[in-house]
Amino acid sequence: MARPGLVIFDCDGVLVDSEPISLRLLLATLASAGLVLSPDEADEFFLGRSLATTREILARDHGLSVSDAALDDMRRDLYAAFRAELQPIPGIAATLDALAAPYCVASSSQPERIELSLRITGLWSRFEGRVFSSTMVKHGKPAPDLFLFAAERLGHEPADCLVVEDSPAGIMAAQAAGMRVVAFTGGSHAASDRHRADVARLRPDVIIDRMPALLDVLAG
């Protein structure tokens, strides 16, 4: 694979191993609101999508309106859990430090959550000033808007960018943006056969399950 001009990382499940924590808190919030979903169902419906998109899906497909107060409570509990439990993806710091190309983060999460996640895991200094959130664009993943916005802001053409993503929604967004995409299946949420089959079905350019393998991919 030719070396990209810009590497765009998703955050949750790619830089930080946050998805199991997020899923646990989301399922508890939905159960309190009267909607009981299995972890697999929640993963399928919501993984990689913004909070705004999640609310739209809940209203459209499940007839559930989650109040702002309930979301505020979930966010408070989530941030407390992050402070107690959140870990970086193994090998991510060394991989970032060895990258020859510039990089940034483009995540469906809100800016304050991205910053908190990266500060807790010691990664913030590597991304400060190059953080892009779905709150900055009209349409979140699987639309290409966020990746195109990040590339434009940093002065790169889409074809010159490589995206590292863990979710089907993120992979589809990268492909729709005309960018190459490495699917990462090394997060603790991504071990199931169903998840890996969903990722493989989208035919990303490469699939890796260890973050240092990204360096091997870029080395050709």
Short mmCIF file of C-alpha atoms in Angstrom, two decimals:
data_model
loop_
_atom_site.label_atom_id
_atom_site.label_comp_id
_atom_site.label_asym_id
_atom_site.label_seq_id
_atom_site.Cartn_x
_atom_site.Cartn_y
_atom_site.Cartn_z
CA MET A 1 0.00 0.00 0.00
CA ALA A 2 1.41 3.40 -0.97
CA ARG A 3 2.16 5.63 1.98
CA PRO A 4 -0.77 8.01 2.60
CA GLY A 5 -0.44 11.73 3.02
CA LEU A 6 -2.77 11.62 6.02
CA VAL A 7 -3.89 8.83 8.35
CA ILE A 8 -7.31 9.40 9.93
CA PHE A 9 -8.04 7.40 13.07
CA ASP A 10 -11.43 6.75 14.57
CA CYS A 11 -11.28 7.05 18.36
CA ASP A 12 -13.56 4.57 20.14
CA GLY A 13 -12.39 1.02 19.52
CA VAL A 14 -9.34 2.18 17.54
CA LEU A 15 -7.36 4.48 19.84
CA VAL A 16 -9.10 3.62 23.11
CA ASP A 17 -10.81 0.40 24.18
CA SER A 18 -14.03 2.15 25.11
CA GLU A 19 -16.78 0.28 23.29
CA PRO A 20 -17.58 -2.34 25.99
CA ILE A 21 -17.91 0.43 28.59
CA SER A 22 -20.08 2.55 26.31
CA LEU A 23 -22.25 -0.42 25.39
CA ARG A 24 -22.82 -1.33 29.04
CA LEU A 25 -23.98 2.17 29.92
CA LEU A 26 -26.15 2.49 26.80
CA LEU A 27 -27.91 -0.81 27.47
CA ALA A 28 -28.59 0.23 31.07
CA THR A 29 -30.02 3.57 29.93
CA LEU A 30 -32.28 1.94 27.34
CA ALA A 31 -33.46 -0.70 29.82
CA SER A 32 -34.41 2.06 32.26
CA ALA A 33 -36.42 3.66 29.44
CA GLY A 34 -38.20 0.37 28.74
CA LEU A 35 -36.22 -0.98 25.79
CA VAL A 36 -34.25 -4.16 26.40
CA LEU A 37 -31.69 -5.00 23.72
CA SER A 38 -28.99 -7.64 23.60
CA PRO A 39 -25.34 -6.57 23.32
CA ASP A 40 -25.27 -7.91 19.75
CA GLU A 41 -28.34 -5.88 18.80
CA ALA A 42 -26.92 -2.70 20.30
CA ASP A 43 -23.61 -3.29 18.55
CA GLU A 44 -25.36 -3.78 15.22
CA PHE A 45 -27.61 -0.73 15.56
CA PHE A 46 -25.34 1.83 17.19
CA LEU A 47 -21.63 0.99 16.88
CA GLY A 48 -19.68 3.83 15.33
CA ARG A 49 -22.66 6.18 15.14
CA SER A 50 -23.08 9.56 16.76
CA LEU A 51 -25.39 10.24 19.68
CA ALA A 52 -27.67 12.22 17.39
CA THR A 53 -27.91 9.30 14.96
CA THR A 54 -28.49 6.89 17.84
CA ARG A 55 -31.42 8.98 19.03
CA GLU A 56 -32.86 9.04 15.50
CA ILE A 57 -32.62 5.25 15.23
CA LEU A 58 -34.25 4.76 18.62
CA ALA A 59 -37.16 7.03 17.70
CA ARG A 60 -37.60 5.69 14.16
CA ASP A 61 -37.10 1.96 14.71
CA HIS A 62 -38.07 1.45 18.34
CA GLY A 63 -40.51 4.26 19.10
CA LEU A 64 -38.34 5.38 21.99
CA SER A 65 -37.62 9.00 22.83
CA VAL A 66 -34.69 9.26 25.25
CA SER A 67 -34.85 12.45 27.28
CA ASP A 68 -32.02 14.94 27.53
CA ALA A 69 -31.90 14.27 31.27
CA ALA A 70 -31.44 10.54 30.71
CA LEU A 71 -28.64 11.21 28.23
CA ASP A 72 -26.98 13.61 30.65
CA ASP A 73 -27.12 10.94 33.35
CA MET A 74 -25.66 8.35 30.99
CA ARG A 75 -22.86 10.72 29.95
CA ARG A 76 -22.01 11.44 33.60
CA ASP A 77 -21.87 7.72 34.42
CA LEU A 78 -19.91 7.00 31.25
CA TYR A 79 -17.24 9.59 32.00
CA ALA A 80 -16.90 8.25 35.55
CA ALA A 81 -16.49 4.73 34.17
CA PHE A 82 -13.90 5.97 31.67
CA ARG A 83 -11.87 7.54 34.48
CA ALA A 84 -11.95 4.25 36.37
CA GLU A 85 -11.58 1.72 33.56
CA LEU A 86 -10.55 3.13 30.17
CA GLN A 87 -7.38 1.79 28.57
CA PRO A 88 -5.63 2.60 25.29
CA ILE A 89 -5.64 0.04 22.50
CA PRO A 90 -2.48 -2.06 23.00
CA GLY A 91 0.42 -0.78 20.95
CA ILE A 92 -1.29 2.43 19.80
CA ALA A 93 1.19 4.90 21.33
CA ALA A 94 4.22 3.19 19.80
CA THR A 95 2.42 2.89 16.47
CA LEU A 96 1.58 6.59 16.40
CA ASP A 97 5.14 7.53 17.32
CA ALA A 98 6.50 5.39 14.46
CA LEU A 99 4.13 6.69 11.78
CA ALA A 100 5.88 8.59 9.00
CA ALA A 101 2.66 10.27 7.83
CA PRO A 102 0.68 13.03 9.57
CA TYR A 103 -2.40 11.80 11.41
CA CYS A 104 -5.57 13.03 13.09
CA VAL A 105 -8.69 11.68 14.79
CA ALA A 106 -12.21 11.84 13.33
CA SER A 107 -14.81 10.40 15.69
CA SER A 108 -18.58 10.17 16.06
CA SER A 109 -18.17 11.15 19.72
CA GLN A 110 -18.59 14.66 21.05
CA PRO A 111 -15.41 16.77 21.37
CA GLU A 112 -15.31 16.67 25.17
CA ARG A 113 -15.62 12.89 25.18
CA ILE A 114 -12.81 12.53 22.64
CA GLU A 115 -10.56 14.79 24.68
CA LEU A 116 -11.38 13.01 27.94
CA SER A 117 -10.71 9.61 26.38
CA LEU A 118 -7.38 10.69 24.95
CA ARG A 119 -6.28 12.46 28.14
CA ILE A 120 -7.11 9.44 30.32
CA THR A 121 -5.12 7.14 28.04
CA GLY A 122 -2.14 9.49 27.61
CA LEU A 123 -2.75 10.14 23.91
CA TRP A 124 -4.05 13.70 23.93
CA SER A 125 -0.71 15.41 23.22
CA ARG A 126 -0.39 13.40 20.01
CA PHE A 127 -3.73 14.68 18.64
CA GLU A 128 -4.29 18.11 20.15
CA GLY A 129 -5.27 20.53 17.39
CA ARG A 130 -6.15 17.69 15.01
CA VAL A 131 -9.41 16.42 16.51
CA PHE A 132 -12.60 16.25 14.43
CA SER A 133 -16.05 15.32 15.74
CA SER A 134 -19.31 14.46 14.04
CA THR A 135 -20.75 17.55 15.76
CA MET A 136 -18.77 19.58 13.20
CA VAL A 137 -20.66 18.23 10.17
CA LYS A 138 -24.26 17.81 9.08
CA HIS A 139 -24.29 14.04 8.64
CA GLY A 140 -22.46 11.52 10.79
CA LYS A 141 -21.10 8.13 9.78
CA PRO A 142 -21.88 6.18 7.57
CA ALA A 143 -22.05 9.42 5.56
CA PRO A 144 -18.60 10.59 4.37
CA ASP A 145 -18.95 14.15 5.70
CA LEU A 146 -16.65 13.86 8.73
CA PHE A 147 -13.74 12.27 6.90
CA LEU A 148 -14.02 14.73 4.03
CA PHE A 149 -14.12 17.62 6.50
CA ALA A 150 -10.99 16.40 8.30
CA ALA A 151 -9.09 15.94 5.05
CA GLU A 152 -10.10 19.37 3.77
CA ARG A 153 -9.15 21.11 7.00
CA LEU A 154 -5.70 19.50 6.94
CA GLY A 155 -5.15 20.12 3.23
CA HIS A 156 -5.34 16.60 1.79
CA GLU A 157 -7.29 15.10 -1.08
CA PRO A 158 -9.50 12.10 -0.19
CA ALA A 159 -7.48 9.73 -2.38
CA ASP A 160 -4.38 10.67 -0.36
CA CYS A 161 -5.98 9.63 2.95
CA LEU A 162 -6.07 6.34 4.83
CA VAL A 163 -8.75 5.73 7.47
CA VAL A 164 -8.37 3.29 10.39
CA GLU A 165 -11.84 2.18 11.53
CA ASP A 166 -13.40 -0.57 13.63
CA SER A 167 -17.11 -0.21 12.82
CA PRO A 168 -19.10 -1.02 9.70
CA ALA A 169 -20.53 2.50 9.77
CA GLY A 170 -17.04 3.98 9.80
CA ILE A 171 -15.78 1.70 7.05
CA MET A 172 -18.73 2.68 4.86
CA ALA A 173 -18.06 6.36 5.57
CA ALA A 174 -14.42 6.04 4.52
CA GLN A 175 -15.34 4.21 1.34
CA ALA A 176 -18.01 6.78 0.51
CA ALA A 177 -15.36 9.48 0.97
CA GLY A 178 -13.12 7.80 -1.61
CA MET A 179 -10.47 6.96 0.96
CA ARG A 180 -8.56 3.77 1.57
CA VAL A 181 -9.55 2.04 4.78
CA VAL A 182 -7.85 -0.33 7.21
CA ALA A 183 -10.37 -2.21 9.34
CA PHE A 184 -9.14 -2.76 12.90
CA THR A 185 -10.59 -5.73 14.77
CA GLY A 186 -8.32 -5.69 17.81
CA GLY A 187 -10.66 -3.92 20.22
CA SER A 188 -12.18 -6.06 22.95
CA HIS A 189 -15.65 -5.51 21.43
CA ALA A 190 -14.61 -6.83 18.01
CA ALA A 191 -13.78 -10.45 18.77
CA SER A 192 -17.12 -11.98 17.81
CA ASP A 193 -17.49 -13.90 14.56
CA ARG A 194 -20.51 -11.77 13.68
CA HIS A 195 -18.64 -8.51 14.02
CA ARG A 196 -15.68 -9.74 12.01
CA ALA A 197 -17.96 -11.11 9.31
CA ASP A 198 -19.78 -7.75 9.10
CA VAL A 199 -16.43 -6.00 8.68
CA ALA A 200 -15.13 -8.47 6.08
CA ARG A 201 -18.34 -8.20 4.07
CA LEU A 202 -17.57 -4.53 3.40
CA ARG A 203 -14.24 -5.41 1.76
CA PRO A 204 -11.93 -2.89 3.41
CA ASP A 205 -8.50 -2.60 1.82
CA VAL A 206 -6.86 -4.42 4.74
CA ILE A 207 -8.00 -6.00 8.02
CA ILE A 208 -5.65 -6.02 11.02
CA ASP A 209 -6.18 -7.23 14.57
CA ARG A 210 -3.02 -5.73 16.13
CA MET A 211 -2.34 -2.02 15.92
CA PRO A 212 1.42 -2.37 15.24
CA ALA A 213 0.45 -4.28 12.08
CA LEU A 214 -0.56 -0.91 10.63
CA LEU A 215 3.14 -0.11 10.28
CA ASP A 216 3.68 -3.32 8.32
CA VAL A 217 0.77 -2.41 6.02
CA LEU A 218 2.22 1.03 5.32
CA ALA A 219 5.69 -0.41 4.79
CA GLY A 220 4.30 -2.50 1.93
#
